[in-house]
Short mmCIF file of C-alpha atoms in Angstrom, two decimals:
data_model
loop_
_atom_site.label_atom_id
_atom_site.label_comp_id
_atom_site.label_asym_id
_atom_site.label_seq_id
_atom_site.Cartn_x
_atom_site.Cartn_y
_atom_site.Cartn_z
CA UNK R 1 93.44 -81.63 116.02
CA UNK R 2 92.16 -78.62 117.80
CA UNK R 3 93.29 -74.88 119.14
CA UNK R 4 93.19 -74.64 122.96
CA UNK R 5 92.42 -71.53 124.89
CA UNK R 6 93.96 -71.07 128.44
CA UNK R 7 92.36 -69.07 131.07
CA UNK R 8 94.72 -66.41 130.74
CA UNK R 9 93.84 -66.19 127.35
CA UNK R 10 97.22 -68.16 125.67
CA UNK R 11 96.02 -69.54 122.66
CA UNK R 12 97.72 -72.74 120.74
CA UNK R 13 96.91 -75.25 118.38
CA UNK R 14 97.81 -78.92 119.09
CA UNK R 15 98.28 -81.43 115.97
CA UNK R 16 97.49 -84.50 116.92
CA UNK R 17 98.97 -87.44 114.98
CA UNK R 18 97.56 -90.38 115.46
CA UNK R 19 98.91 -92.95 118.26
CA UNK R 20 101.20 -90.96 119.34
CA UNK R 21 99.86 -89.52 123.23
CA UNK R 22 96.97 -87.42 122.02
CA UNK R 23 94.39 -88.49 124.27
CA UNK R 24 96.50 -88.35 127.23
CA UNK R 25 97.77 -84.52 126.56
CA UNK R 26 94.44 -83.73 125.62
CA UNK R 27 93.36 -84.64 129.10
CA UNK R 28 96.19 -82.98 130.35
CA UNK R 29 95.64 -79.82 128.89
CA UNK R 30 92.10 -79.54 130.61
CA UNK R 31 93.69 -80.47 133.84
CA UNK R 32 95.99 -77.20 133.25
CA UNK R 33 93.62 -74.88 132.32
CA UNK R 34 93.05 -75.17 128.84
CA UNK R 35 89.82 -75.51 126.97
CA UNK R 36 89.18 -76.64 123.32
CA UNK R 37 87.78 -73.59 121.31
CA UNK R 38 85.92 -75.64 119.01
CA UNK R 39 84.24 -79.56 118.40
CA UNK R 40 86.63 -81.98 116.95
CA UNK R 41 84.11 -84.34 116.49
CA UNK R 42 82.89 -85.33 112.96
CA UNK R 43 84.56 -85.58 109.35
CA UNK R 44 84.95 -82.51 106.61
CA UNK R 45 86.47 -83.65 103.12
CA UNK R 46 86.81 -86.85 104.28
CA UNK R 47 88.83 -86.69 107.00
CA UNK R 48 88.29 -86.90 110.61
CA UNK R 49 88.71 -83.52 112.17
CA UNK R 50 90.45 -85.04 115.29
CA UNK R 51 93.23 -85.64 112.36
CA UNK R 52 93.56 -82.90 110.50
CA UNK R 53 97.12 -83.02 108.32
CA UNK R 54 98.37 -79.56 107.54
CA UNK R 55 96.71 -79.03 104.19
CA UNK R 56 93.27 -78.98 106.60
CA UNK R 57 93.78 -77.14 109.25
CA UNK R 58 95.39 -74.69 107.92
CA UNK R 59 92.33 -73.93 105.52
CA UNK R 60 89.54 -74.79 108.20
CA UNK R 61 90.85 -73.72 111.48
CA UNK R 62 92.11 -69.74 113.18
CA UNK R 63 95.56 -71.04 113.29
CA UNK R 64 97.54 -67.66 112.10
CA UNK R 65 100.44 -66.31 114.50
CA UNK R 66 100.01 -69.14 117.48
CA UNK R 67 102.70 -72.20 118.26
CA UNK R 68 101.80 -75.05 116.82
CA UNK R 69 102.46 -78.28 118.64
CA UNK R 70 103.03 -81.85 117.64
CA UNK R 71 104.12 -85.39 119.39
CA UNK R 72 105.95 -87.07 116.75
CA UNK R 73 106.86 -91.15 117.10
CA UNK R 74 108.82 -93.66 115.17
CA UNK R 75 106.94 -94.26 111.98
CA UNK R 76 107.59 -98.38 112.61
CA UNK R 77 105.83 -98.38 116.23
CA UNK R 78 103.51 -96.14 115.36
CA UNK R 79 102.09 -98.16 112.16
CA UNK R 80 101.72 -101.35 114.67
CA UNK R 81 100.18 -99.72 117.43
CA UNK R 82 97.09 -99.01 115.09
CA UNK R 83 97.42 -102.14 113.60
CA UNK R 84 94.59 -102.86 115.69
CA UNK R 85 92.36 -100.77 113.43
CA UNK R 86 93.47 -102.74 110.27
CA UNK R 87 92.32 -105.70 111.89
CA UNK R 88 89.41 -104.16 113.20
CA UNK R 89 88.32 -103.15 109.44
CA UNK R 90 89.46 -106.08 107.69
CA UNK R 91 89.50 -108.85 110.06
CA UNK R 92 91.79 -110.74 112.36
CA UNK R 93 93.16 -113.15 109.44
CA UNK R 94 95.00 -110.77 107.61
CA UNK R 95 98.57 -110.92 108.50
CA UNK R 96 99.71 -113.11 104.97
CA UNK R 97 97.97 -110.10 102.98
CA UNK R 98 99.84 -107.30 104.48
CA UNK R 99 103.16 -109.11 104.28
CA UNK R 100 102.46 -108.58 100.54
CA UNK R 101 103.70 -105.77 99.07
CA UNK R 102 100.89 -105.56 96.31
CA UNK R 103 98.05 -106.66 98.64
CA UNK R 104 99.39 -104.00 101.55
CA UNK R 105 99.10 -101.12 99.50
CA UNK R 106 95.70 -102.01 98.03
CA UNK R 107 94.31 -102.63 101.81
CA UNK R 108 96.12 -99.21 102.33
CA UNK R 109 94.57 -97.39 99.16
CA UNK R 110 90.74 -98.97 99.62
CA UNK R 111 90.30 -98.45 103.74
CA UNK R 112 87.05 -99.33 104.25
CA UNK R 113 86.44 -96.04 106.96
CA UNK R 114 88.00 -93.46 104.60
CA UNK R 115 87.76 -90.99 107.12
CA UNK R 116 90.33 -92.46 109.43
CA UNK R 117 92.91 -92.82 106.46
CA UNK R 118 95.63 -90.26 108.56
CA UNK R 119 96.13 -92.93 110.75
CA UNK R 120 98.73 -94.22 108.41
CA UNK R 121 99.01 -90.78 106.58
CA UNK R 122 103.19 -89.46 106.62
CA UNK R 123 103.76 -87.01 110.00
CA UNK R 124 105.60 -84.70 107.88
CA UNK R 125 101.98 -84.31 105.93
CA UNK R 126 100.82 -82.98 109.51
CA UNK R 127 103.88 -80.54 110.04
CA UNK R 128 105.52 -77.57 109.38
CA UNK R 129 108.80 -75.70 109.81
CA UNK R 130 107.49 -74.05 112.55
CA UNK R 131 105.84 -76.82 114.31
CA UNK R 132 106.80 -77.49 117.42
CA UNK R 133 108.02 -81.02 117.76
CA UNK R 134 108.20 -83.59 120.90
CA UNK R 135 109.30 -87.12 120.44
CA UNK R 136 106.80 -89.80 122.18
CA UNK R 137 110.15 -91.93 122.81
CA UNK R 138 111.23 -89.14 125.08
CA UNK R 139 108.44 -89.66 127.35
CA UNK R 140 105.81 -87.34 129.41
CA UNK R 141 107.08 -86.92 132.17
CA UNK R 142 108.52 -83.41 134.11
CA UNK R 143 110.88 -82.51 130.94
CA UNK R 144 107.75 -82.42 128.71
CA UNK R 145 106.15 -79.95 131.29
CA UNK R 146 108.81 -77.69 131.33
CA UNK R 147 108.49 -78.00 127.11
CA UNK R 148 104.84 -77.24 127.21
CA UNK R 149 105.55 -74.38 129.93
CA UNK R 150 108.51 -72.45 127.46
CA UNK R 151 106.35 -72.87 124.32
CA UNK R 152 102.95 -71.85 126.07
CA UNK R 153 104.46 -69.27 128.56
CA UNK R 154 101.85 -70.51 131.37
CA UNK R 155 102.93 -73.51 134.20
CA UNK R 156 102.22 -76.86 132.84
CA UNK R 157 102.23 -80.14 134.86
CA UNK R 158 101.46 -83.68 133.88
CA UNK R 159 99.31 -85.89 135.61
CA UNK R 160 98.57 -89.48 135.27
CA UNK R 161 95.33 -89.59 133.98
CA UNK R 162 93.56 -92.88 132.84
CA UNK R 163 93.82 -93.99 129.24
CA UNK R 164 90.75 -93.34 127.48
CA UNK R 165 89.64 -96.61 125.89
CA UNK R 166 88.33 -97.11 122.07
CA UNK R 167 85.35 -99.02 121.48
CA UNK R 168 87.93 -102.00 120.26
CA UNK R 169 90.25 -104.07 121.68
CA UNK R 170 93.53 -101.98 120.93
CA UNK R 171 96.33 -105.03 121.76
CA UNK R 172 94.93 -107.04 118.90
CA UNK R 173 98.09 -106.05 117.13
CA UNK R 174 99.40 -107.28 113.74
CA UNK R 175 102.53 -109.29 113.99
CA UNK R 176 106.11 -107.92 113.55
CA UNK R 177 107.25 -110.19 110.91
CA UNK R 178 110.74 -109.43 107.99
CA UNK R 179 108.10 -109.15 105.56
CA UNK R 180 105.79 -106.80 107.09
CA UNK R 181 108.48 -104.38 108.49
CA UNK R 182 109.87 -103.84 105.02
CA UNK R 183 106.56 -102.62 104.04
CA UNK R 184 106.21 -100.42 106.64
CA UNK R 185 109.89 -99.15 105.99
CA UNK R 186 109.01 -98.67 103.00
CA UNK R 187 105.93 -96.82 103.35
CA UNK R 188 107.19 -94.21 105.83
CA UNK R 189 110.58 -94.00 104.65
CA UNK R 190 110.19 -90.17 104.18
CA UNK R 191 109.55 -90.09 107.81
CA UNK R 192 112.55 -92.19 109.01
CA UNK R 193 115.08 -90.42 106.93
CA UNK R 194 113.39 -86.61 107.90
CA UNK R 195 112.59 -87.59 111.49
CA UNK R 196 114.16 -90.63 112.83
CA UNK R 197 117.19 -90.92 110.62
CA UNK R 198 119.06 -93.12 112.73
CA UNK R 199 116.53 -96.16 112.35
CA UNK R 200 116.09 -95.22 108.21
CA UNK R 201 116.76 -98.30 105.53
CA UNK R 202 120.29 -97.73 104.71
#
């Protein structure tokens, strides 16, 4: 979660949701002439800067009359691709717990690295009506350049740049069991019937 600064002065502010192609665009944005105006290292009310939802940066961050960008992704493959981190906190034998309705809203509610709680937060918590939304499914390739270019008003090209590891091993997934997907329905269901609709419970 940071504002950017281009070297022709173009300012905008990039939300970045968890798992959903931050790191990559942020290293793209460098490669394009973009710096980050300020550190978003660190925690402030809890909450990991990176991370910010809405209610955050919009009291902690010079935000006022810029676009606003955001990669959205559907709320079921994002919640398993940082399943990792549940498993990371908690331990690799939890699969039975979450597939508990009870016991997967309790591991939810007590995270033991508060901070990082926005990794399962709702994306509408981290968006606005005048966000400016891309889908992850719809790739980043040249039609997300020529996004980035209309919105930012300066040329914008995408490079393959190297994934940035974690320190943990990221593929050490949770299964995709009946049991667990209705949880996860169930917890983002806001998000599939606002952004992804056509995959919501019916």
């Amino acid at each position: 979660m940071a504002t950017y600064k281009h070297t022709t002065g173009k300012r905008f502010h990039f939300i970045h949701i968890p798992r959903t192609g931050g790191r990559f665009i942020h290293e793209n944005l460098l490669l394009n002439g973009f710096e980050q105006e300020h550190s978003s290292k660190g925690s402030i009310e809890g909450i990991e800067v990176l991370h910010f939802h809405r209610e955050l940066y919009e009291k902690y961050l010079d935000i006022k009359d810029i676009p606003h960008i955001a990669v959205i992704r559907n709320p079921i493959d994002k919640f398993f691709s940082a399943s990792s981190f549940f498993k990371r906190m908690y331990g690799d034998d939890i699969q039975e717990a979450m597939e508990d309705p009870m016991m997967f809203h309790s591991m939810l509610t007590n995270f033991p690295l508060p901070e990082s709680v926005n990794w399962y937060r709702s994306q509408l918590d981290f968006i606005s009506d005048e966000t400016h939304l891309w889908r992850f499914e719809d790739g980043f390739k040249e039609e997300f350049a020529e996004w980035m270019s209309n919105i930012l008003d300066v040329p914008f090209k995408v490079e393959d740049v190297p994934y940035k590891e974690l320190g943990y091993d990221e593929e050490n997934k949770l299964e995709r069991t009946a049991k667990l997907l209705d949880n996860v329905r169930n917890l983002h269901r806001r998000d599939l019937e606002t952004l992804y609709p056509e995959l919501a419970p019916s």
